[in-house]
C-alpha positions as semicolon CSV with decimal commas, in nm:
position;residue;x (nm);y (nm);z (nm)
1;X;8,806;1,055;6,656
2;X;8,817;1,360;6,493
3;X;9,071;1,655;6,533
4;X;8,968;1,989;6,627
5;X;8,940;2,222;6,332
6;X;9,230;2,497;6,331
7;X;9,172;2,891;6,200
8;X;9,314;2,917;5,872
9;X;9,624;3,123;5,920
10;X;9,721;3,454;5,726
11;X;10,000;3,548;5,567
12;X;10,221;3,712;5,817
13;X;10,274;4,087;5,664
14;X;10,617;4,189;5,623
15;X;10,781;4,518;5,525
16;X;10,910;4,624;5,164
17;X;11,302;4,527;5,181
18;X;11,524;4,879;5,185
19;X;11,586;4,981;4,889
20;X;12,020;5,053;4,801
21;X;12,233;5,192;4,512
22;X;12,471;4,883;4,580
23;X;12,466;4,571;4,821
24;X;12,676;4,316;4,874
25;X;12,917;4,146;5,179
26;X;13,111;4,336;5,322
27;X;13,389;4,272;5,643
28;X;13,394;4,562;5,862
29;X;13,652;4,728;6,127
30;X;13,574;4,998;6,314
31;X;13,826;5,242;6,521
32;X;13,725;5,046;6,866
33;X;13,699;4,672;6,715
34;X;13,959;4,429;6,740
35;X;13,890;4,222;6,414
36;X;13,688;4,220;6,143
37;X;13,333;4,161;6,153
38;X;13,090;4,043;5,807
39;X;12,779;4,157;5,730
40;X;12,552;4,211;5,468
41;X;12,581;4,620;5,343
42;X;12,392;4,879;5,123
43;X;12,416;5,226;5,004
44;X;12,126;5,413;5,097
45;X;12,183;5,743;4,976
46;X;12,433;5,940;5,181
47;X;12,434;5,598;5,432
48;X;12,593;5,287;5,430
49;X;12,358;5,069;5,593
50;X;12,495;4,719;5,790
51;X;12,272;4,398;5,842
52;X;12,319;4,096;6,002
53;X;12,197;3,914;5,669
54;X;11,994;4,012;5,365
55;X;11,703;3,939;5,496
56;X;11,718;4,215;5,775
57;X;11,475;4,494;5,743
58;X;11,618;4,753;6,004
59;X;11,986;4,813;5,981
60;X;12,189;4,751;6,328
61;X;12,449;5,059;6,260
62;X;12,466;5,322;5,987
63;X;12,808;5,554;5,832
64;X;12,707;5,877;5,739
65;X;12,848;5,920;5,420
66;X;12,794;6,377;5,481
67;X;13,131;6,330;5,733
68;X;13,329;6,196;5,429
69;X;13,696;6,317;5,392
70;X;13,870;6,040;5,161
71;X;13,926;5,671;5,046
72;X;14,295;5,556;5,070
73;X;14,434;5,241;5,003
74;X;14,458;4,991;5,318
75;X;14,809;4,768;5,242
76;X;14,782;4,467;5,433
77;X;15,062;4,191;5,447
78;X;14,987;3,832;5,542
79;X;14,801;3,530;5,457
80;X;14,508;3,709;5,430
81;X;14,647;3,983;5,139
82;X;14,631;3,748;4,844
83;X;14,287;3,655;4,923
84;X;14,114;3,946;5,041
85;X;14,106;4,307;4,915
86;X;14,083;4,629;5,191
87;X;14,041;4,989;5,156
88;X;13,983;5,281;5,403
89;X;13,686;5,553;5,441
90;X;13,807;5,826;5,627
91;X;13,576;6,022;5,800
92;X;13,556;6,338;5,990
93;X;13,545;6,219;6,359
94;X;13,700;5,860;6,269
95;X;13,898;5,613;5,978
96;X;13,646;5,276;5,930
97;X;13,878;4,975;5,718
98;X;13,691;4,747;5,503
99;X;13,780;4,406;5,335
100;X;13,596;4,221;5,073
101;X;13,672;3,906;4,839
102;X;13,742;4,032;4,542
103;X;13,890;4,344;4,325
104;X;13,567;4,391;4,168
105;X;13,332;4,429;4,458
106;X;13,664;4,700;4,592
107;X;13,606;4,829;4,320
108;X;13,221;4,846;4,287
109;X;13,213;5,009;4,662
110;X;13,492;5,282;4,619
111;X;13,285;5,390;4,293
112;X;12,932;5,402;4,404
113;X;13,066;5,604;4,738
114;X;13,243;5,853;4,517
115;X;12,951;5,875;4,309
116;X;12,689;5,990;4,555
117;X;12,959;6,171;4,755
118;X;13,111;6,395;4,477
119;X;12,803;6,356;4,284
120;X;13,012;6,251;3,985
121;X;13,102;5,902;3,813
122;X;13,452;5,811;3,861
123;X;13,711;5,767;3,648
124;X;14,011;5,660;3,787
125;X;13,920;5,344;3,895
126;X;13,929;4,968;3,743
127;X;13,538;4,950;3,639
128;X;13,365;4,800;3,314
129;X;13,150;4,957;3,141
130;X;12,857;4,818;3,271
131;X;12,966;4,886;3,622
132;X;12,997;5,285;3,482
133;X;12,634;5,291;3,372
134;X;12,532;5,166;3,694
135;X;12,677;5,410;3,825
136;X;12,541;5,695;3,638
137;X;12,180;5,553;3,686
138;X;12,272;5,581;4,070
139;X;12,397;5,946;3,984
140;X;12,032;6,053;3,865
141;X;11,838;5,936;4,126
142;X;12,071;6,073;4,363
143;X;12,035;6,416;4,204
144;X;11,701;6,403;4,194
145;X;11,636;6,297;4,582
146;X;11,870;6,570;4,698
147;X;11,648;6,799;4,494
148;X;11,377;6,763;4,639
149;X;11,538;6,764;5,020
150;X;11,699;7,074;5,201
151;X;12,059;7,053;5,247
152;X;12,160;6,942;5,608
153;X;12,416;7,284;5,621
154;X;12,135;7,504;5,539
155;X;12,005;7,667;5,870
156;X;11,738;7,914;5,945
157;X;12,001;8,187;6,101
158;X;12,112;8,508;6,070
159;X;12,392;8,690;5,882
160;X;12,620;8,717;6,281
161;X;12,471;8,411;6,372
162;X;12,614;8,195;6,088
163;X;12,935;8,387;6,157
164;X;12,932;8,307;6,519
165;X;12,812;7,931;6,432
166;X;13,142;7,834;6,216
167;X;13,331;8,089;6,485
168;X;13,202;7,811;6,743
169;X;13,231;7,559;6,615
170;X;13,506;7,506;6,313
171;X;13,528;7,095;6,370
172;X;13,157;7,102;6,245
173;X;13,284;7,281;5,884
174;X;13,324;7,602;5,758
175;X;13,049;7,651;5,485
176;X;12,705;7,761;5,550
177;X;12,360;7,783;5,374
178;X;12,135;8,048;5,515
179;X;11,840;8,236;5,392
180;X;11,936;8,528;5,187
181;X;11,895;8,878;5,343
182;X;11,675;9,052;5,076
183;X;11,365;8,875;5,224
184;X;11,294;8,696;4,871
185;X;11,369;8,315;4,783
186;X;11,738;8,414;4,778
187;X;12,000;8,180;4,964
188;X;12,341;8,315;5,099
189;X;12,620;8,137;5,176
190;X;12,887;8,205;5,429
191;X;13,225;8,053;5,454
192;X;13,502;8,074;5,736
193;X;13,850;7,978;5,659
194;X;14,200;8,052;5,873
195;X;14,472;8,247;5,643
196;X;14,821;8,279;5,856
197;X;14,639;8,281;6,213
198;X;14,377;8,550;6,131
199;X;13,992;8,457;6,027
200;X;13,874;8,483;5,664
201;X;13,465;8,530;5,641
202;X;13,336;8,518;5,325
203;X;12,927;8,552;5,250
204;X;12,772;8,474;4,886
205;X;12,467;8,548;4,680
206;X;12,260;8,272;4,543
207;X;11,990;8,419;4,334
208;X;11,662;8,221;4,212
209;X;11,545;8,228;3,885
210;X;11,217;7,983;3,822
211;X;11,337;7,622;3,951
212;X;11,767;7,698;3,941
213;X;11,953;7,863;4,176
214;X;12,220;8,119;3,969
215;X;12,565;8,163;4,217
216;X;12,647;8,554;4,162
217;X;13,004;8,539;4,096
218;X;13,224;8,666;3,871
219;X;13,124;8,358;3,612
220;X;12,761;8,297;3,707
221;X;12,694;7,957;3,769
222;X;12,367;7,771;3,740
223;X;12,270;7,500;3,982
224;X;11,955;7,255;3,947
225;X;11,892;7,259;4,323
226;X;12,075;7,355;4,678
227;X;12,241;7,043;4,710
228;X;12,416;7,127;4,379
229;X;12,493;7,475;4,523
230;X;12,687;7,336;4,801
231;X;12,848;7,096;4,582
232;X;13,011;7,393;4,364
233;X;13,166;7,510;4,638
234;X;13,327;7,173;4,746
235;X;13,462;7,066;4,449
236;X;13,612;7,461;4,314
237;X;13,783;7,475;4,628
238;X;13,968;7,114;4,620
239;X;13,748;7,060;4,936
240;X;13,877;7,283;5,122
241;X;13,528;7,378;5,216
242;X;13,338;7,154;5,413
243;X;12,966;7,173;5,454
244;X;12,840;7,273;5,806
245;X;12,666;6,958;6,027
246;X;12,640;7,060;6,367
247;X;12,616;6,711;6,552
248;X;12,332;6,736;6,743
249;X;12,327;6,307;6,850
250;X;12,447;6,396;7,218
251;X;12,257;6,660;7,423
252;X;12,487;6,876;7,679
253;X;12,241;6,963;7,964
254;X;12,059;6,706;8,145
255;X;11,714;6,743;8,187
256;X;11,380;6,545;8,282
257;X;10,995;6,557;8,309
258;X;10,884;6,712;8,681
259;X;10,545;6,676;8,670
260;X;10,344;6,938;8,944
261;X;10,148;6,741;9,227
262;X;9,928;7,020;9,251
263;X;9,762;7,091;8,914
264;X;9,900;6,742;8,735
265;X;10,078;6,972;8,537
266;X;10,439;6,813;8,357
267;X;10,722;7,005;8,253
268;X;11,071;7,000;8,076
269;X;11,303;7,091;8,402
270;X;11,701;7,133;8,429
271;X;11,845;7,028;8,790
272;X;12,033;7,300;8,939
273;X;12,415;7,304;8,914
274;X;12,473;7,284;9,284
275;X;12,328;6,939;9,371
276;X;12,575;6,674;9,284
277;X;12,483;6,380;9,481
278;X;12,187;6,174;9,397
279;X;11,802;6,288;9,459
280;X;11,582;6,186;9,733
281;X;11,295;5,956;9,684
282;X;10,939;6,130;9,607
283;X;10,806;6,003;9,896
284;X;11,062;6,074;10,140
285;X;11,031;6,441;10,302
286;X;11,264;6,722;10,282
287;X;11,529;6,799;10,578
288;X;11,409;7,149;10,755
289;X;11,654;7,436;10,640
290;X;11,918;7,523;10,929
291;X;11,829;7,757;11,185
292;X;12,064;8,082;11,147
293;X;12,315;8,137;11,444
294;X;12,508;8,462;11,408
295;X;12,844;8,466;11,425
296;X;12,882;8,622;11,791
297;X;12,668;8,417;11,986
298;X;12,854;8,104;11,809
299;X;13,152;8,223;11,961
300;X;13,039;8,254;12,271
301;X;12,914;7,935;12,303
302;X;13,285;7,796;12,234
303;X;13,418;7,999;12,485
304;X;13,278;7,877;12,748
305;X;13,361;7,510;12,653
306;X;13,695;7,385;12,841
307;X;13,981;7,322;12,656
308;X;13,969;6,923;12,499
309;X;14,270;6,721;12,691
310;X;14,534;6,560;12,441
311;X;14,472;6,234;12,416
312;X;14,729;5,968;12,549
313;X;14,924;5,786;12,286
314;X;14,838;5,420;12,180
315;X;15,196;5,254;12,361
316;X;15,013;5,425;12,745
317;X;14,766;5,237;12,910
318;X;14,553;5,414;13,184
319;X;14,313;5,290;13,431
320;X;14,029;5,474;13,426
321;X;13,809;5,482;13,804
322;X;13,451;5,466;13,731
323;X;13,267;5,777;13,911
324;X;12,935;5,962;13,892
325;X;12,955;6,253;13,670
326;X;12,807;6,582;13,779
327;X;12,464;6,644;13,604
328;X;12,489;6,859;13,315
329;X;12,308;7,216;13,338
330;X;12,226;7,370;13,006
331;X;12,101;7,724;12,886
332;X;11,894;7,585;12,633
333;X;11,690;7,300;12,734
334;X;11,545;7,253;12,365
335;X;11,866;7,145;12,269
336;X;11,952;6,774;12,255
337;X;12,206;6,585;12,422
338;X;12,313;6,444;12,124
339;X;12,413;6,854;11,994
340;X;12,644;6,901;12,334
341;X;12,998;6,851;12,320
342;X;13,097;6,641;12,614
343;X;13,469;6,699;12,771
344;X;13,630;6,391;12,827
345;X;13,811;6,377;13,147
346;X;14,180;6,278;13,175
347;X;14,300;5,909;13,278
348;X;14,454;5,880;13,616
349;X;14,681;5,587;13,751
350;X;14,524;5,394;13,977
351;X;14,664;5,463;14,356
352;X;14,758;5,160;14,602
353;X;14,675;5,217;14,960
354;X;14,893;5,345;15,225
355;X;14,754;5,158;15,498
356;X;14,635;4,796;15,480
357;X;14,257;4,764;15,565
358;X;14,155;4,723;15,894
359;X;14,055;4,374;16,044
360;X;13,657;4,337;16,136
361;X;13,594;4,404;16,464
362;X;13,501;4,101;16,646
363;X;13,308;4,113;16,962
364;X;13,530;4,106;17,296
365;X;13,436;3,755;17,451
366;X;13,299;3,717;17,837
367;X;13,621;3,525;17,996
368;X;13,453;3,527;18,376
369;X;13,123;3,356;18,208
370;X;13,334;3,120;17,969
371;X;13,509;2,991;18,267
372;X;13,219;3,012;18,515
373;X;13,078;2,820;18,238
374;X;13,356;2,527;18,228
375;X;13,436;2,531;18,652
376;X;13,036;2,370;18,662
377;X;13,071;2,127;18,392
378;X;13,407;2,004;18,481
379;X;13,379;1,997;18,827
380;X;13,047;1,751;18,857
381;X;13,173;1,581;18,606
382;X;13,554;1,443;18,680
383;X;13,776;1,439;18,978
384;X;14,047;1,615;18,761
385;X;13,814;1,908;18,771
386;X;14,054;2,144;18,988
387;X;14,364;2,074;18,758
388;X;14,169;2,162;18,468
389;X;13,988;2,469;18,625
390;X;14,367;2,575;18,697
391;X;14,466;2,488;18,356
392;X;14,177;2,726;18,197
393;X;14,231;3,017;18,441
394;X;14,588;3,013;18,277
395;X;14,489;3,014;17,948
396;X;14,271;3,318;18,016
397;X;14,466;3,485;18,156
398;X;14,730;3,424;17,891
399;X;14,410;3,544;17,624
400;X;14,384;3,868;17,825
401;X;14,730;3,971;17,762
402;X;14,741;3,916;17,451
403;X;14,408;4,100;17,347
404;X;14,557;4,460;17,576
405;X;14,855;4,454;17,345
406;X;14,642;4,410;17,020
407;X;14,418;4,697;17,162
408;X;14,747;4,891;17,245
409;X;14,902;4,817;16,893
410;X;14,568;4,948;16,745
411;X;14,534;5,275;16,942
C-alpha cells in the first residue's frame, strides 16, 4: 500500500545571530538575587547582553553600560575562591557581581568594558598582546558607531531649560549637550556641579568646522564626533562629570485610551486626582448627583426629631411588650421610608397583675327543676323515694348557701 506523499518542507528561516565585541559564560548576581545565576553574555556596544545559551537570538535582560561608575575587585573567601574569579560593575542606580572560571576571561571582560566605556585600551591590566589588539579593533568600530549616532545627553532644550534640567534632576548627571545658541551647527554644553553648598553652572562652546567639532577653550581641542566631545569632558575632569540620561523607563502619570461613544473618536486621557477607588463598569449607569439641601432647612428637620434614648447596657435584659405603633405622618411624601430616622422606644419591665383573673361565669343552675326533676324519677321508681327526696332537698339547700356567699365574696 502506498504512503501518502508529504510537501517537501523548507528551511525554517532564522535570524542573523547578534553580533558582540566579546562573548563568553558568564555567572551573574544581581542586587535582589540570592546566588549566582550562568548564562551565556556579550558586549553589544554600550550593553551587556544575557542569554540563556548561545543559541538565543533575543537577550532576556540587558546592563546599560552609559550608568557606569567603576570596576572594583570582588574578594571572595571559600571553596569557591581558588576556582572561580569575581569582579564588580558598579553602576549608577545599583553594584551587579560577576564570577567566571578563569583569570583570563576576568580579565578579557574588565578590558573590553573599559574599552568601550572610556573609549580607550587599557593598560593596567594582565592582557597579552593579542588580547590588546582585540581590543583596539573593538575601539574603532566603537568610535565609528558612536559617530554616526547622537549622544543620549544631547537634548533639544534651551539655555534655562538645561539649567533647570540638571537643577531637577542632579541623580540623572550634571553635563549636558544642547544645541548651540548662534542658530548655526554649533553645540553647547552646560555643566552643574555643587562647590561648598552653593551651585556652579558652567555653559561651553563647541564650534564646527567641516566633519570635527573644535571645544573653544583656552587649548582648543578637536573632536571627531559628539560622542568624543562628551568624552573630553569625562575624562579632564577625573569623572567628575557625568553625562545627563534622564530615565525615562517608568512613566509618572497614569493614563489610558477613552474612546468617545458618540463620534468613535479615541483619545489619550488622565483620570482625575480625586477618584481613588476603582471605576465603574461601561455598562453600568452613573448614580444621579445629590439633590442640594441648604443648611437651614437641614436643621430644621433635626429639630424636630426627638432626642435618641441611651441604649441599655449588654449585662440588662428588658422585656419588650409588642404594641401597634402610631402611623407615621410625613411632610414630604416623596421621601422613602427607608430615608426616615425611626426613634426607638425605651424597654419597659414587664408588670405582674394586681388582681388574679376572674373565674368564667358559669350559668346559675335551676335547683326547683333539678329536684322537680329527681322527686318524679325517684319516686315511681323505689320505695326509698321520700328518704332520698329528703336527702336532695338538703343538699340544695346546702348548694344555695354556698353560691350567696360566693356572690357576696364577689360583690
Amino acid at each position: 500500500m502506498a504512503s501518502a506523499l508529504s510537501p517537501p518542507r523548507g528551511h525554517k528561516l532564522k535570524g542573523a545571530p547578534p553580533s558582540h565585541y566579546y562573548e563568553s559564560f558568564l555567572e551573574k548576581k544581581g542586587p535582589c538575587d540570592q546566588d549566582y545565576r550562568k548564562f551565556w553574555a556579550g558586549l553589544q556596544g554600550l550593553a551587556i547582553c544575557f542569554y540563556n545559551s548561545n543559541r538565543d537570538l533575543q537577550p532576556l535582560e540587558k546592563l546599560d553600560l552609559r550608568l557606569f561608575s567603576k570596576l572594583k575587585e570582588e574578594a571572595v573567601l571559600g571553596r569557591s575562591y581558588a576556582t572561580a574569579y569575581h569582579f564588580s560593575l558598579v553602576l549608577r542606580d545599583q553594584e551587579v557581581k560577576f564570577k567566571v572560571e578563569s583569570l583570563e576571561s576576568c580579565e578579557m571582560w574588565k578590558g573590553f568594558i573599559l574599552t568601550v566605556v572610556e573609549l580607550r585600551v587599557p593598560s593596567n591590566l594582565t592582557l597579552l598582546p593579542g588580547h590588546l589588539y582585540m581590543m583596539a579593533e573593538v575601539l574603532t568600530k566603537e568610535e565609528v558607531r558612536r559617530a554616526a549616532e547622537v549622544p543620549w545627553c544631547f537634548l533639544q532644550v534651551s539655555r534655562l531649560e538645561a539649567q533647570l534640567l540638571l537643577e531637577r534632576y542632579p541623580e540623572c548627571g550634571n553635563l549636558l549637550l544642547r544645541p548651540g545658541g548662534d542658530g548655526k551647527d554649533s553645540v553647547s554644553v552646560t555643566t552643574r556641579q555643587i562647590l561648598n553648598g552653593s551651585p556652579v553652572v558652567k555653559h561651553y562652546k563647541v564650534k564646527r568646522e567641516g566633519p570635527k567639532y573644535v571645544i573653544d577653550v583656552e587649548d582648543p581641542f578637536s573632536c571627531p564626533s559628539l560622542e568624543a566631545v562628551v568624552n573630553y569632558f569625562v575624562t579632564h575632569t577625573k569623572r567628575a562629570l557625568v553625562p545627563f540620561l534622564l530615565d525615562e523607563d517608568y512613566e509618572k502619570v497614569l493614563g489610558f485610551v477613552d474612546s468617545d461613544q458618540e463620534n468613535g473618536e479615541s483619545a489619550w486621557a488622565v483620570p482625575s486626582s480625586r477618584g481613588s477607588g476603582p471605576a465603574l463598569p461601561a455598562n453600568v449607569p452613573k448614580p444621579l448627583p445629590p439633590v442640594p439641601v441648604s443648611v437651614s432647612s437641614q436643621e430644621d428637620k433635626l429639630s424636630q426629631l426627638p432626642p435618641l434614648p441611651q441604649l441599655p447596657g449588654q449585662d440588662e435584659s428588658y422585656v419588650t411588650p409588642i404594641e401597634d405603633s402610631p402611623a407615621a405622618e410625613y411632610m414630604n411624601q416623596d421621601v422613602s421610608l427607608s430615608s426616615q430616622t425611626v426613634p426607638l422606644k425605651p424597654k419597659k419591665p414587664a408588670r405582674l397583675p394586681a388582681k388574679p383573673p376572674k373565674p368564667p361565669v358559669v350559668p346559675k343552675p335551676d335547683l326547683k327543676a333539678i329536684t322537680s326533676i329527681w322527686t318524679r324519677k325517684l319516686g315511681g321508681s323505689s320505695p326509698q323515694a321520700p328518704s332520698l327526696v329528703t336527702r336532695l332537698g338538703d343538699i340544695t339547700a346546702e348548694l344555695e348557701e354556698k353560691l350567696q356567699k360566693r356572690r357576696a365574696l364577689d360583690h
